[in-house]
mmCIF file with all atom_site columns, C-alpha atoms in Angstrom:
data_model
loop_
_atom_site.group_PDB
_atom_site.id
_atom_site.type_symbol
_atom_site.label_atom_id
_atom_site.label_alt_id
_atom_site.label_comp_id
_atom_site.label_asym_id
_atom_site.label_entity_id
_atom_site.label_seq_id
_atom_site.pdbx_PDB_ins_code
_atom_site.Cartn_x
_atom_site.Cartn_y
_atom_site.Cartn_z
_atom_site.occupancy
_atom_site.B_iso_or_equiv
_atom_site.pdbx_formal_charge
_atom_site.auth_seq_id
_atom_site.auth_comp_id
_atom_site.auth_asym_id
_atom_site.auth_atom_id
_atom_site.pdbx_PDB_model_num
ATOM 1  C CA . UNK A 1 1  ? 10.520 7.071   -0.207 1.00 0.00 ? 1061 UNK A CA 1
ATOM 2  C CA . UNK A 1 2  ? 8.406  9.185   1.682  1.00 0.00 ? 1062 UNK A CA 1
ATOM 3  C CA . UNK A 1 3  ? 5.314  8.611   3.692  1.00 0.00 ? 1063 UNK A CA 1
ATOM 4  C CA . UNK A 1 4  ? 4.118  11.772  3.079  1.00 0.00 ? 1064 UNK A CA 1
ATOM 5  C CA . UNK A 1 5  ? 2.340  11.252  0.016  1.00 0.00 ? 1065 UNK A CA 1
ATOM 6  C CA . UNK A 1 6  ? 1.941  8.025   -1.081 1.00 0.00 ? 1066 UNK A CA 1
ATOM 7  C CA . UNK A 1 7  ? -0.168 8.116   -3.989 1.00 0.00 ? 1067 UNK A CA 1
ATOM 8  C CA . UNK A 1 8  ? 1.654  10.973  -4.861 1.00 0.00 ? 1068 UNK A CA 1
ATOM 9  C CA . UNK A 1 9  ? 0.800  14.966  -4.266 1.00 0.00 ? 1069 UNK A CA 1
ATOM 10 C CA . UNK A 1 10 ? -1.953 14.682  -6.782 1.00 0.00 ? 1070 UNK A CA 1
ATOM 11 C CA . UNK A 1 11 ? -4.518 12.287  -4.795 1.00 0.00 ? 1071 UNK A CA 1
ATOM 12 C CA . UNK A 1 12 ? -5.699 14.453  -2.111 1.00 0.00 ? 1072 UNK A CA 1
ATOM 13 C CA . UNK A 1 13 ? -7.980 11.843  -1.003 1.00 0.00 ? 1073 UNK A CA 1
ATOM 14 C CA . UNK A 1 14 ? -7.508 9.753   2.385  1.00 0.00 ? 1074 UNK A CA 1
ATOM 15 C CA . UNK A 1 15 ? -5.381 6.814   1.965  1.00 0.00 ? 1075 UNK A CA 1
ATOM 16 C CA . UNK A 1 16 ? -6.557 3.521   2.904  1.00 0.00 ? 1076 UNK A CA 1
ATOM 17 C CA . UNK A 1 17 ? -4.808 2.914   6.378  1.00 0.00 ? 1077 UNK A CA 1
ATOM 18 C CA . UNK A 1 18 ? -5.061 -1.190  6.084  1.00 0.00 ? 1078 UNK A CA 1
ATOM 19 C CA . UNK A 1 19 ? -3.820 -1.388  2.509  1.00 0.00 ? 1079 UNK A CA 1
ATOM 20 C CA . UNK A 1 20 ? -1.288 1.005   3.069  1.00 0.00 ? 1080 UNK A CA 1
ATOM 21 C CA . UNK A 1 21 ? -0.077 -1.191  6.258  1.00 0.00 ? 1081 UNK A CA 1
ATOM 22 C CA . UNK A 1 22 ? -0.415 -4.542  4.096  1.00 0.00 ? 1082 UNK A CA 1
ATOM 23 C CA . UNK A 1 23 ? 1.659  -2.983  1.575  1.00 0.00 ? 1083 UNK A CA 1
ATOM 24 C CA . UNK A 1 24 ? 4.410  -1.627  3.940  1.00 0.00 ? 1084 UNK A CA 1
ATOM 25 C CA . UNK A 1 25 ? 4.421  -5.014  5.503  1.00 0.00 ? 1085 UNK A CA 1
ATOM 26 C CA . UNK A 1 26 ? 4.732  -7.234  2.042  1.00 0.00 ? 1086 UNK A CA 1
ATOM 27 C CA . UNK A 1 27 ? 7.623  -5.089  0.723  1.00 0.00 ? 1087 UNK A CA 1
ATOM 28 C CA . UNK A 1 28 ? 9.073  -4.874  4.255  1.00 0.00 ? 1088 UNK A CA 1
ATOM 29 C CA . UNK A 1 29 ? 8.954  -8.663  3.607  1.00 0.00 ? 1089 UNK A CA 1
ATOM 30 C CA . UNK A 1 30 ? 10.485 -8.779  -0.001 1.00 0.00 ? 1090 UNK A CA 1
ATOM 31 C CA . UNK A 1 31 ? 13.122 -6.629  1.324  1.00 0.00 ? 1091 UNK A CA 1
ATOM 32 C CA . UNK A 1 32 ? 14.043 -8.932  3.813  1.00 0.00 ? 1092 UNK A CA 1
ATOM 33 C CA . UNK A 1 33 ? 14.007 -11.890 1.725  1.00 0.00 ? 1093 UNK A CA 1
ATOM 34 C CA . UNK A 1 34 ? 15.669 -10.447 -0.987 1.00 0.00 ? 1094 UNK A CA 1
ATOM 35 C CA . UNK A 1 35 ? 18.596 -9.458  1.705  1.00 0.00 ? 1095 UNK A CA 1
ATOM 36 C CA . UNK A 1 36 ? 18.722 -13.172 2.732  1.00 0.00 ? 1096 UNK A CA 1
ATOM 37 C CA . UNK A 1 37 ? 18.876 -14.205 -1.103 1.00 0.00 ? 1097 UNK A CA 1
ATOM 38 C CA . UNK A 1 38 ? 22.179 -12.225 -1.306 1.00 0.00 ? 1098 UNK A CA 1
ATOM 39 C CA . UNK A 1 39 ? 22.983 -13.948 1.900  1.00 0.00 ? 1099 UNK A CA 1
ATOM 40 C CA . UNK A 1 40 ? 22.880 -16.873 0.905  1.00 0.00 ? 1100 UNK A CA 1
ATOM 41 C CA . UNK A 1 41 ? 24.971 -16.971 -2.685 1.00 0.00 ? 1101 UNK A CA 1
#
């Protein structure tokens, strides 16, 4: 994915800088969890 345009080209308006960060971090999370799910099978 790209950082460049989150919302996609089409938005044009500034992104939300927290929300963005909260969601980077959750699916950071999920990611990592998901890798120690396969881990762990």
């Amino acid at each position: 994915m790209r950082k460049a345009h989150p919302n996609g080209v089409q938005g044009r308006r500034k992104v939300n800088r927290k929300k963005d960060l909260k969601r980077r971090d959750e699916i950071a999370n999920l990611q990592r969890w998901l890798k120690g799910e396969i881990k762990n099978k």
